Amino acid sequence: MLIKSISIIDVKTGNILENRNVLIEEDRIKTIDSLDIVVDDDDALLIDGTGKYLIPGLWDMHTHSNQHSPWLHHPLYIANGVTGIRDMSGQLNRKDSYWVGSKERLLWNAELNAHKRVMPRYVLQSSYQIDGASSVPNGFPDFFKLENPEQVDSLLQFYKNEQVDFIKIYQQIPVDSYRRLARRAQDYGLHIAGHKPMFLSLEEAVNLGQRSFEHGRIFLFESFPEADSLKHPKNWKTNFSKYKRKLIVNYDPELASELMHLMRSKNAYWVPTLQTLKFEANAHRMSFRENANLKYITAVRKKLWWDFDLKNNTRRNQAMGLSRLSALFYEASKAQVKLAHDIGVPIMAGTDVTDSYTFAGFSLHEELIDLTKCGLTNIEALQSATIVPAQYAKKEHYYGSIEEGKIADLVILNHNPLEHISNTSKIHGVIMDGLYYDSKKIEDLKTFTESAASSFHMNIKALYSLIDSPLIRVQFAD
């Protein structure tokens, strides 16, 4: 495959390498040159890059895949130039009807390498969310609950055997178990990532080595006078409701800044997932709710999951005394993204697919736009979905930038993303796994998922998988 006369975005420097020819053999970038490249193979694919821009494939660093993702999510990721994802879900010790685990994702990766699947790469493998006893259904081994620290090694050994890369931390993990987990994970070749554990401080979690923190509120939880009231397992939810407005009104930027400096010094990454807060802030607005991408979502998901979230957040946003509170959280989190980035906290783009009103592929472009609205430059936003996540995954020698010898996961854009970050969605073609998806094939992928999402068969499968999943049942109960 030879791309001729294209402008390459160097995501490391922000420079544009104009009028370059790029030779790809199999799935690798073999040569980049401003001079003509001679290709002897008569069957080589020639792509005219005149007036176009080449960027590395984008990575979404917070997703949740399920058993139907090959039909409902994977095509949309590729159509949107998302060639890598970090899935933040998993399973316990048996296959789930809804969630996928490391076995499925690793099999899918192998089938991608064998040219049997159209999909992004699953770049790191997650455990099930570790959230204390309430998150583990009856009939599963007790060590998943981590009710005491002695269970930590059993959990780590289990997930090491499952070829997991990290333990997904959720909010209600017991404190002593978290501490032992953080200290022992590295001995098993694993790391920890996920939510800020509610019952101990962000400072301690950073010092214990949690490598990434998810979602936009982590500094708000820590930077108001009553922060310690959220660290009591028995009443933290009550106190959160009680002090929710104070998280905004009494926010201490100096304390937040100290925590950000600590994260920078410990090389702890932040994935703000601004799309989730945007949804909460705008759920009551018809202009937000009437999204053209809803055609890619099954009726079952919209009815059983998303409509529930819409109604709850709409009621909250319209309630006396709570109006605009969600919008204030969203705006406060965006301000903290700017502050954290300026201090040097590595920011990664993530969307929280399949949460309400997050759309596979499409929402990553929205996240990049939101990051620039926070104050990141266009190149900094682009870095958050390319070289920065590749560095986090310790795969920067293979991914994250356009260089000779690297994997050729590439996106051809019609317009310069350094002029307008929204141009990342103006896609001319995608190169993935040695294959070229031109504009027609991209539309075919979108049409495929639209058709699958609207089919009776897929909706019945989706309904059954939700009802039959013990993991989903405990999640909904919580």
Short mmCIF file of C-alpha atoms in Angstrom, two decimals:
data_model
loop_
_atom_site.label_atom_id
_atom_site.label_comp_id
_atom_site.label_asym_id
_atom_site.label_seq_id
_atom_site.Cartn_x
_atom_site.Cartn_y
_atom_site.Cartn_z
CA MET A 1 0.00 0.00 0.00
CA LEU A 2 1.43 3.37 -1.02
CA ILE A 3 -0.02 6.70 0.13
CA LYS A 4 1.25 9.47 -2.13
CA SER A 5 1.73 13.19 -1.45
CA ILE A 6 0.05 13.38 1.96
CA SER A 7 0.68 15.71 4.92
CA ILE A 8 1.65 13.81 8.09
CA ILE A 9 0.73 15.16 11.52
CA ASP A 10 3.69 14.53 13.84
CA VAL A 11 1.82 14.12 17.13
CA LYS A 12 5.04 14.25 19.14
CA THR A 13 6.06 17.74 17.97
CA GLY A 14 2.94 19.21 16.41
CA ASN A 15 4.78 19.71 13.13
CA ILE A 16 3.25 18.93 9.74
CA LEU A 17 5.42 16.93 7.33
CA GLU A 18 4.11 18.00 3.95
CA ASN A 19 4.06 16.09 0.68
CA ARG A 20 5.22 12.74 2.06
CA ASN A 21 4.93 9.29 0.53
CA VAL A 22 4.21 6.43 2.91
CA LEU A 23 4.87 2.79 2.01
CA ILE A 24 3.05 0.15 4.04
CA GLU A 25 3.88 -3.56 3.85
CA GLU A 26 1.52 -5.97 5.61
CA ASP A 27 0.60 -3.97 8.75
CA ARG A 28 3.84 -1.96 9.13
CA ILE A 29 5.05 1.42 7.98
CA LYS A 30 8.13 0.53 5.95
CA THR A 31 9.18 3.86 4.43
CA ILE A 32 8.33 7.55 4.78
CA ASP A 33 9.97 9.82 2.23
CA SER A 34 9.53 13.13 0.45
CA LEU A 35 10.97 11.52 -2.67
CA ASP A 36 9.11 9.09 -4.90
CA ILE A 37 8.96 5.53 -3.64
CA VAL A 38 9.14 2.84 -6.31
CA VAL A 39 6.82 -0.13 -5.76
CA ASP A 40 7.46 -3.16 -7.94
CA ASP A 41 4.29 -5.00 -6.97
CA ASP A 42 1.64 -4.51 -9.69
CA ASP A 43 -1.06 -5.38 -7.14
CA ALA A 44 -0.04 -2.64 -4.71
CA LEU A 45 -2.82 -0.27 -3.65
CA LEU A 46 -2.08 3.37 -4.50
CA ILE A 47 -3.84 6.03 -2.45
CA ASP A 48 -3.78 9.68 -3.53
CA GLY A 49 -3.12 11.73 -0.40
CA THR A 50 -3.04 15.12 -2.12
CA GLY A 51 -4.66 17.72 0.11
CA LYS A 52 -5.21 15.12 2.86
CA TYR A 53 -3.76 14.67 6.36
CA LEU A 54 -2.49 11.50 8.02
CA ILE A 55 -2.81 10.87 11.76
CA PRO A 56 -2.23 7.80 13.91
CA GLY A 57 -5.27 5.68 14.68
CA LEU A 58 -7.14 7.07 17.68
CA TRP A 59 -7.44 5.24 21.01
CA ASP A 60 -10.42 5.42 23.36
CA MET A 61 -9.06 4.71 26.83
CA HIS A 62 -12.34 4.04 28.65
CA THR A 63 -14.88 1.71 27.03
CA HIS A 64 -17.19 -1.11 28.07
CA SER A 65 -17.65 -3.87 25.51
CA ASN A 66 -20.24 -6.62 25.63
CA GLN A 67 -21.08 -9.84 23.82
CA HIS A 68 -22.72 -7.85 21.00
CA SER A 69 -19.87 -5.43 20.40
CA PRO A 70 -18.72 -7.16 17.18
CA TRP A 71 -22.00 -5.99 15.60
CA LEU A 72 -22.89 -2.86 17.57
CA HIS A 73 -19.56 -1.22 18.42
CA HIS A 74 -16.57 -2.55 16.47
CA PRO A 75 -17.72 -1.35 13.02
CA LEU A 76 -18.40 2.14 14.39
CA TYR A 77 -14.98 2.36 16.02
CA ILE A 78 -13.25 1.60 12.72
CA ALA A 79 -15.57 3.92 10.78
CA ASN A 80 -14.54 6.71 13.17
CA GLY A 81 -10.82 6.02 13.02
CA VAL A 82 -10.68 4.47 16.50
CA THR A 83 -8.17 1.64 16.12
CA GLY A 84 -7.43 0.93 19.80
CA ILE A 85 -9.53 0.75 22.96
CA ARG A 86 -8.92 0.06 26.63
CA ASP A 87 -11.92 -1.85 27.89
CA MET A 88 -12.77 -1.23 31.55
CA SER A 89 -15.04 -4.23 32.12
CA GLY A 90 -14.50 -7.90 32.79
CA GLN A 91 -15.89 -11.12 34.17
CA LEU A 92 -15.60 -13.23 37.29
CA ASN A 93 -14.80 -16.95 37.01
CA ARG A 94 -17.34 -17.87 34.36
CA LYS A 95 -18.54 -16.46 31.08
CA ASP A 96 -21.21 -13.80 31.39
CA SER A 97 -24.15 -13.44 29.01
CA TYR A 98 -23.57 -9.68 28.73
CA TRP A 99 -20.07 -8.53 29.71
CA VAL A 100 -16.98 -9.82 27.96
CA GLY A 101 -13.74 -10.72 29.69
CA SER A 102 -10.11 -11.15 28.76
CA LYS A 103 -10.70 -14.50 27.05
CA GLU A 104 -13.12 -13.05 24.52
CA ARG A 105 -11.07 -9.91 23.94
CA LEU A 106 -7.81 -11.83 23.45
CA LEU A 107 -9.56 -14.21 21.07
CA TRP A 108 -10.92 -11.26 19.14
CA ASN A 109 -7.43 -9.75 18.97
CA ALA A 110 -6.07 -13.03 17.60
CA GLU A 111 -8.83 -13.14 15.01
CA LEU A 112 -8.05 -9.54 14.04
CA ASN A 113 -4.43 -10.52 13.46
CA ALA A 114 -5.66 -13.44 11.34
CA HIS A 115 -7.77 -11.00 9.24
CA LYS A 116 -11.02 -12.56 10.46
CA ARG A 117 -12.53 -9.54 12.21
CA VAL A 118 -13.24 -5.86 11.62
CA MET A 119 -12.47 -4.31 15.00
CA PRO A 120 -10.13 -2.10 17.02
CA ARG A 121 -7.31 -3.58 19.06
CA TYR A 122 -8.02 -4.23 22.73
CA VAL A 123 -4.80 -2.74 24.02
CA LEU A 124 -5.01 -3.71 27.71
CA GLN A 125 -7.11 -6.33 29.49
CA SER A 126 -9.25 -5.50 32.53
CA SER A 127 -10.57 -7.51 35.44
CA TYR A 128 -14.15 -7.28 36.60
CA GLN A 129 -14.81 -4.12 38.64
CA ILE A 130 -13.64 -4.69 42.22
CA ASP A 131 -16.24 -2.96 44.37
CA GLY A 132 -16.67 -4.96 47.55
CA ALA A 133 -19.26 -7.58 48.49
CA SER A 134 -22.29 -5.87 46.92
CA SER A 135 -20.84 -6.16 43.40
CA VAL A 136 -20.40 -9.96 43.50
CA PRO A 137 -23.52 -12.09 42.92
CA ASN A 138 -24.25 -15.21 44.94
CA GLY A 139 -22.51 -18.34 43.74
CA PHE A 140 -19.15 -16.81 42.91
CA PRO A 141 -15.94 -17.29 44.94
CA ASP A 142 -15.70 -15.04 47.97
CA PHE A 143 -12.24 -13.74 47.07
CA PHE A 144 -13.82 -11.49 44.41
CA LYS A 145 -15.44 -9.52 47.25
CA LEU A 146 -12.09 -8.72 48.91
CA GLU A 147 -13.82 -8.44 52.26
CA ASN A 148 -10.46 -9.04 53.92
CA PRO A 149 -6.89 -8.47 52.69
CA GLU A 150 -6.04 -12.19 52.85
CA GLN A 151 -8.15 -12.68 49.70
CA VAL A 152 -6.01 -10.34 47.60
CA ASP A 153 -3.47 -12.91 46.42
CA SER A 154 -6.20 -15.32 45.33
CA LEU A 155 -7.77 -12.58 43.24
CA LEU A 156 -4.46 -11.51 41.72
CA GLN A 157 -3.47 -15.08 40.88
CA PHE A 158 -6.85 -15.70 39.25
CA TYR A 159 -6.59 -12.66 37.02
CA LYS A 160 -2.95 -13.30 36.18
CA ASN A 161 -4.06 -16.71 34.91
CA GLU A 162 -6.77 -14.95 32.88
CA GLN A 163 -4.03 -12.86 31.18
CA VAL A 164 -5.40 -9.62 32.56
CA ASP A 165 -3.19 -6.51 32.59
CA PHE A 166 -4.84 -4.50 35.34
CA ILE A 167 -7.34 -4.71 38.17
CA LYS A 168 -10.29 -2.37 37.66
CA ILE A 169 -10.92 -0.45 40.89
CA TYR A 170 -14.41 0.71 41.72
CA GLN A 171 -15.68 3.03 44.44
CA GLN A 172 -16.53 0.77 47.39
CA ILE A 173 -13.50 -1.52 47.59
CA PRO A 174 -12.59 -2.07 51.28
CA VAL A 175 -9.68 0.12 52.35
CA ASP A 176 -7.35 -2.53 53.76
CA SER A 177 -7.92 -4.78 50.76
CA TYR A 178 -7.18 -1.89 48.40
CA ARG A 179 -3.92 -1.15 50.18
CA ARG A 180 -2.76 -4.75 49.96
CA LEU A 181 -3.95 -5.02 46.35
CA ALA A 182 -1.97 -1.94 45.37
CA ARG A 183 1.18 -3.24 47.07
CA ARG A 184 0.89 -6.80 45.70
CA ALA A 185 -0.33 -6.23 42.13
CA GLN A 186 3.11 -5.56 40.70
CA ASP A 187 4.35 -8.92 42.02
CA TYR A 188 1.87 -10.55 39.65
CA GLY A 189 2.78 -8.34 36.70
CA LEU A 190 -0.43 -6.32 37.05
CA HIS A 191 -1.31 -2.72 37.82
CA ILE A 192 -4.43 -1.04 39.18
CA ALA A 193 -6.62 1.50 37.40
CA GLY A 194 -10.15 2.82 37.64
CA HIS A 195 -12.22 4.94 39.98
CA LYS A 196 -10.84 6.81 42.94
CA PRO A 197 -11.65 4.46 45.85
CA MET A 198 -14.11 6.41 47.99
CA PHE A 199 -12.94 5.30 51.42
CA LEU A 200 -9.37 6.54 51.26
CA SER A 201 -7.80 9.71 49.96
CA LEU A 202 -6.73 10.39 46.42
CA GLU A 203 -3.31 11.25 47.86
CA GLU A 204 -2.92 7.76 49.32
CA ALA A 205 -4.21 6.06 46.16
CA VAL A 206 -1.69 7.96 44.04
CA ASN A 207 1.14 7.16 46.44
CA LEU A 208 0.16 3.49 46.39
CA GLY A 209 0.66 3.45 42.64
CA GLN A 210 -2.76 3.47 40.97
CA ARG A 211 -1.80 4.19 37.38
CA SER A 212 -4.95 5.85 36.05
CA PHE A 213 -7.97 7.55 37.55
CA GLU A 214 -11.26 7.72 35.70
CA HIS A 215 -14.00 10.34 35.42
CA GLY A 216 -14.29 14.06 36.00
CA ARG A 217 -15.06 14.39 39.70
CA ILE A 218 -11.95 12.98 41.36
CA PHE A 219 -10.63 16.36 42.50
CA LEU A 220 -14.05 17.62 43.57
CA PHE A 221 -14.37 14.64 45.91
CA GLU A 222 -11.15 15.65 47.64
CA SER A 223 -11.06 19.44 47.61
CA PHE A 224 -13.84 20.69 49.89
CA PRO A 225 -13.97 20.97 53.71
CA GLU A 226 -16.25 17.96 54.29
CA ALA A 227 -14.24 15.61 52.04
CA ASP A 228 -13.63 13.14 54.87
CA SER A 229 -17.38 12.62 55.23
CA LEU A 230 -17.32 10.74 51.90
CA LYS A 231 -14.85 8.19 53.26
CA HIS A 232 -17.29 6.41 55.62
CA PRO A 233 -18.57 3.16 54.04
CA LYS A 234 -21.93 3.24 55.86
CA ASN A 235 -23.09 6.74 54.96
CA TRP A 236 -20.93 8.10 52.15
CA LYS A 237 -23.82 8.14 49.66
CA THR A 238 -26.01 10.06 52.10
CA ASN A 239 -23.22 12.54 52.72
CA PHE A 240 -22.56 12.90 49.00
CA SER A 241 -26.19 13.91 48.46
CA LYS A 242 -26.01 16.23 51.47
CA TYR A 243 -22.81 18.01 50.44
CA LYS A 244 -23.11 17.80 46.66
CA ARG A 245 -23.47 21.53 46.17
CA LYS A 246 -20.60 22.18 48.59
CA LEU A 247 -18.29 20.17 46.36
CA ILE A 248 -18.68 23.05 43.90
CA VAL A 249 -19.25 26.06 46.15
CA ASN A 250 -16.48 25.27 48.63
CA TYR A 251 -14.02 23.80 46.16
CA ASP A 252 -10.41 24.54 47.16
CA PRO A 253 -8.27 24.96 44.00
CA GLU A 254 -5.03 25.03 46.01
CA LEU A 255 -5.74 21.62 47.50
CA ALA A 256 -6.67 20.27 44.07
CA SER A 257 -3.47 21.74 42.67
CA GLU A 258 -1.40 19.94 45.31
CA LEU A 259 -3.03 16.64 44.34
CA MET A 260 -2.39 17.32 40.66
CA HIS A 261 1.28 18.01 41.36
CA LEU A 262 1.43 14.69 43.20
CA MET A 263 -0.16 12.87 40.24
CA ARG A 264 2.37 14.42 37.91
CA SER A 265 5.28 13.39 40.14
CA LYS A 266 3.97 9.80 40.32
CA ASN A 267 3.10 9.67 36.60
CA ALA A 268 -0.55 8.94 37.38
CA TYR A 269 -2.85 9.47 34.39
CA TRP A 270 -6.34 10.98 34.31
CA VAL A 271 -9.20 10.00 31.99
CA PRO A 272 -11.92 12.65 32.59
CA THR A 273 -14.65 11.02 30.40
CA LEU A 274 -16.32 14.40 29.99
CA GLN A 275 -19.11 12.87 27.90
CA THR A 276 -20.65 11.32 31.01
CA LEU A 277 -20.86 14.68 32.80
CA LYS A 278 -22.10 16.36 29.62
CA PHE A 279 -24.97 13.85 29.52
CA GLU A 280 -25.91 14.53 33.15
CA ALA A 281 -25.81 18.29 32.55
CA ASN A 282 -27.91 18.19 29.37
CA ALA A 283 -30.28 15.23 29.79
CA HIS A 284 -33.29 17.54 30.06
CA ARG A 285 -32.54 19.38 26.81
CA MET A 286 -34.35 18.12 23.70
CA SER A 287 -31.56 19.51 21.52
CA PHE A 288 -29.18 17.12 23.30
CA ARG A 289 -31.52 14.14 23.46
CA GLU A 290 -32.36 14.18 19.75
CA ASN A 291 -29.03 12.73 18.64
CA ALA A 292 -28.64 11.38 15.12
CA ASN A 293 -26.47 8.53 16.42
CA LEU A 294 -29.37 6.96 18.32
CA LYS A 295 -30.02 4.89 15.22
CA TYR A 296 -26.98 2.81 16.18
CA ILE A 297 -28.44 1.88 19.59
CA THR A 298 -30.80 -1.06 20.16
CA ALA A 299 -34.32 -0.28 21.30
CA VAL A 300 -33.75 -2.57 24.27
CA ARG A 301 -30.78 -0.52 25.52
CA LYS A 302 -32.60 2.75 24.99
CA LYS A 303 -35.71 1.52 26.82
CA LEU A 304 -34.20 -0.44 29.71
CA TRP A 305 -31.05 1.58 30.37
CA TRP A 306 -30.80 4.95 28.71
CA ASP A 307 -34.41 6.07 29.26
CA PHE A 308 -34.00 5.35 32.96
CA ASP A 309 -30.92 7.59 33.09
CA LEU A 310 -32.64 10.27 31.03
CA LYS A 311 -35.64 10.43 33.37
CA ASN A 312 -33.53 10.49 36.54
CA ASN A 313 -31.19 13.19 35.31
CA THR A 314 -34.01 15.25 33.81
CA ARG A 315 -35.90 15.16 37.10
CA ARG A 316 -32.75 16.14 38.98
CA ASN A 317 -31.93 19.00 36.61
CA GLN A 318 -35.46 20.40 36.82
CA ALA A 319 -35.87 20.01 40.60
CA MET A 320 -36.00 23.07 42.81
CA GLY A 321 -32.65 23.61 44.50
CA LEU A 322 -30.82 21.24 42.16
CA SER A 323 -31.21 23.08 38.87
CA ARG A 324 -27.89 23.67 37.12
CA LEU A 325 -25.99 21.57 39.67
CA SER A 326 -25.07 18.96 37.06
CA ALA A 327 -24.04 21.74 34.68
CA LEU A 328 -21.84 23.21 37.43
CA PHE A 329 -20.17 19.82 37.94
CA TYR A 330 -19.51 19.60 34.21
CA GLU A 331 -18.03 23.10 34.03
CA ALA A 332 -15.96 22.59 37.20
CA SER A 333 -14.52 19.35 35.84
CA LYS A 334 -13.55 21.04 32.59
CA ALA A 335 -11.73 23.77 34.53
CA GLN A 336 -9.86 21.09 36.47
CA VAL A 337 -8.83 19.35 33.25
CA LYS A 338 -7.16 22.58 32.16
CA LEU A 339 -5.44 23.04 35.52
CA ALA A 340 -4.28 19.41 35.69
CA HIS A 341 -2.96 19.51 32.15
CA ASP A 342 -1.06 22.76 32.75
CA ILE A 343 0.50 21.21 35.86
CA GLY A 344 1.59 18.18 33.84
CA VAL A 345 -0.89 15.42 34.67
CA PRO A 346 -1.06 13.13 31.59
CA ILE A 347 -4.59 13.35 30.15
CA MET A 348 -6.05 10.47 28.12
CA ALA A 349 -9.21 10.63 26.03
CA GLY A 350 -11.96 8.20 27.04
CA THR A 351 -15.71 8.15 26.57
CA ASP A 352 -17.28 5.45 28.81
CA VAL A 353 -19.02 3.66 25.96
CA THR A 354 -21.64 2.11 26.58
CA ASP A 355 -22.94 4.59 29.14
CA SER A 356 -25.98 6.67 28.27
CA TYR A 357 -25.54 8.85 25.21
CA THR A 358 -21.99 7.76 24.54
CA PHE A 359 -21.66 6.35 21.04
CA ALA A 360 -18.88 4.02 19.94
CA GLY A 361 -16.39 6.00 17.87
CA PHE A 362 -18.47 9.14 17.47
CA SER A 363 -18.16 10.21 21.10
CA LEU A 364 -14.36 10.16 21.01
CA HIS A 365 -14.42 13.04 18.53
CA GLU A 366 -16.74 14.90 20.91
CA GLU A 367 -14.37 14.21 23.79
CA LEU A 368 -11.48 15.73 21.82
CA ILE A 369 -13.59 18.81 21.13
CA ASP A 370 -14.44 19.09 24.83
CA LEU A 371 -10.79 18.77 25.78
CA THR A 372 -9.98 21.77 23.60
CA LYS A 373 -12.83 23.65 25.25
CA CYS A 374 -11.08 22.91 28.55
CA GLY A 375 -8.02 24.72 27.24
CA LEU A 376 -5.91 22.02 25.59
CA THR A 377 -4.55 22.94 22.18
CA ASN A 378 -5.59 20.91 19.15
CA ILE A 379 -2.31 18.99 19.14
CA GLU A 380 -2.58 18.32 22.88
CA ALA A 381 -6.09 16.93 22.43
CA LEU A 382 -4.84 14.77 19.56
CA GLN A 383 -1.99 13.53 21.75
CA SER A 384 -4.50 12.45 24.41
CA ALA A 385 -5.88 9.86 21.97
CA THR A 386 -2.60 8.81 20.32
CA ILE A 387 0.89 9.03 21.80
CA VAL A 388 -0.12 9.60 25.44
CA PRO A 389 -2.23 6.40 25.72
CA ALA A 390 0.43 4.47 23.81
CA GLN A 391 2.96 5.60 26.42
CA TYR A 392 0.57 4.64 29.22
CA ALA A 393 0.19 1.16 27.75
CA LYS A 394 3.98 0.96 27.24
CA LYS A 395 3.39 0.33 23.55
CA GLU A 396 4.79 3.57 22.15
CA HIS A 397 7.42 1.66 20.14
CA TYR A 398 4.59 0.18 18.05
CA TYR A 399 1.71 2.68 18.20
CA GLY A 400 0.80 6.29 18.86
CA SER A 401 2.72 8.13 16.13
CA ILE A 402 3.58 7.80 12.46
CA GLU A 403 7.13 6.49 12.13
CA GLU A 404 8.95 3.88 10.10
CA GLY A 405 8.67 0.44 11.69
CA LYS A 406 5.48 1.18 13.62
CA ILE A 407 2.14 -0.54 13.16
CA ALA A 408 0.20 1.11 10.33
CA ASP A 409 -3.02 1.90 12.17
CA LEU A 410 -3.72 5.18 10.39
CA VAL A 411 -6.48 7.64 9.58
CA ILE A 412 -6.61 9.81 6.45
CA LEU A 413 -8.45 13.09 7.08
CA ASN A 414 -9.91 15.51 4.57
CA HIS A 415 -8.92 18.56 6.63
CA ASN A 416 -6.19 19.61 9.05
CA PRO A 417 -7.01 18.66 12.68
CA LEU A 418 -4.51 21.23 13.95
CA GLU A 419 -6.72 23.98 12.55
CA HIS A 420 -9.94 22.53 13.98
CA ILE A 421 -9.94 19.44 16.19
CA SER A 422 -13.40 18.57 14.85
CA ASN A 423 -11.61 17.63 11.63
CA THR A 424 -10.67 14.30 13.23
CA SER A 425 -14.21 13.25 12.30
CA LYS A 426 -13.82 14.31 8.65
CA ILE A 427 -12.45 10.93 7.63
CA HIS A 428 -11.43 10.04 4.09
CA GLY A 429 -10.13 6.55 4.91
CA VAL A 430 -8.86 4.25 7.65
CA ILE A 431 -5.96 1.80 7.46
CA MET A 432 -6.13 -1.06 9.94
CA ASP A 433 -4.63 -4.53 9.99
CA GLY A 434 -3.17 -4.03 6.50
CA LEU A 435 -6.57 -3.17 5.02
CA TYR A 436 -7.83 0.10 3.60
CA TYR A 437 -11.36 1.25 4.44
CA ASP A 438 -12.29 3.93 1.93
CA SER A 439 -15.22 6.32 2.33
CA LYS A 440 -17.68 3.86 0.82
CA LYS A 441 -16.58 1.04 3.12
CA ILE A 442 -16.81 3.40 6.09
CA GLU A 443 -20.44 4.13 5.23
CA ASP A 444 -21.03 0.38 4.79
CA LEU A 445 -19.77 -0.21 8.34
CA LYS A 446 -22.13 2.40 9.73
CA THR A 447 -25.05 0.98 7.75
CA PHE A 448 -24.23 -2.51 9.03
CA THR A 449 -24.49 -1.44 12.67
CA GLU A 450 -27.60 0.66 12.05
CA SER A 451 -29.26 -2.40 10.50
CA ALA A 452 -28.11 -4.71 13.31
CA ALA A 453 -29.31 -2.32 16.03
CA SER A 454 -32.79 -2.11 14.51
CA SER A 455 -33.20 -5.84 13.90
CA PHE A 456 -35.68 -7.85 15.96
CA HIS A 457 -33.12 -10.65 16.33
CA MET A 458 -30.44 -8.40 17.83
CA ASN A 459 -32.86 -6.77 20.21
CA ILE A 460 -34.03 -10.17 21.48
CA LYS A 461 -30.40 -11.22 21.99
CA ALA A 462 -29.65 -7.96 23.81
CA LEU A 463 -32.69 -8.37 26.06
CA TYR A 464 -31.81 -11.95 26.95
CA SER A 465 -28.18 -11.10 27.66
CA LEU A 466 -29.18 -8.32 30.06
CA ILE A 467 -31.78 -10.38 31.90
CA ASP A 468 -29.58 -13.46 32.13
CA SER A 469 -26.48 -11.67 33.44
CA PRO A 470 -26.01 -11.89 37.23
CA LEU A 471 -23.40 -9.13 36.95
CA ILE A 472 -25.89 -6.77 35.33
CA ARG A 473 -28.55 -7.64 37.92
CA VAL A 474 -26.33 -6.62 40.84
CA GLN A 475 -25.25 -3.49 38.96
CA PHE A 476 -28.85 -2.43 38.40
CA ALA A 477 -29.73 -3.23 42.02
CA ASP A 478 -26.95 -0.90 43.17
#
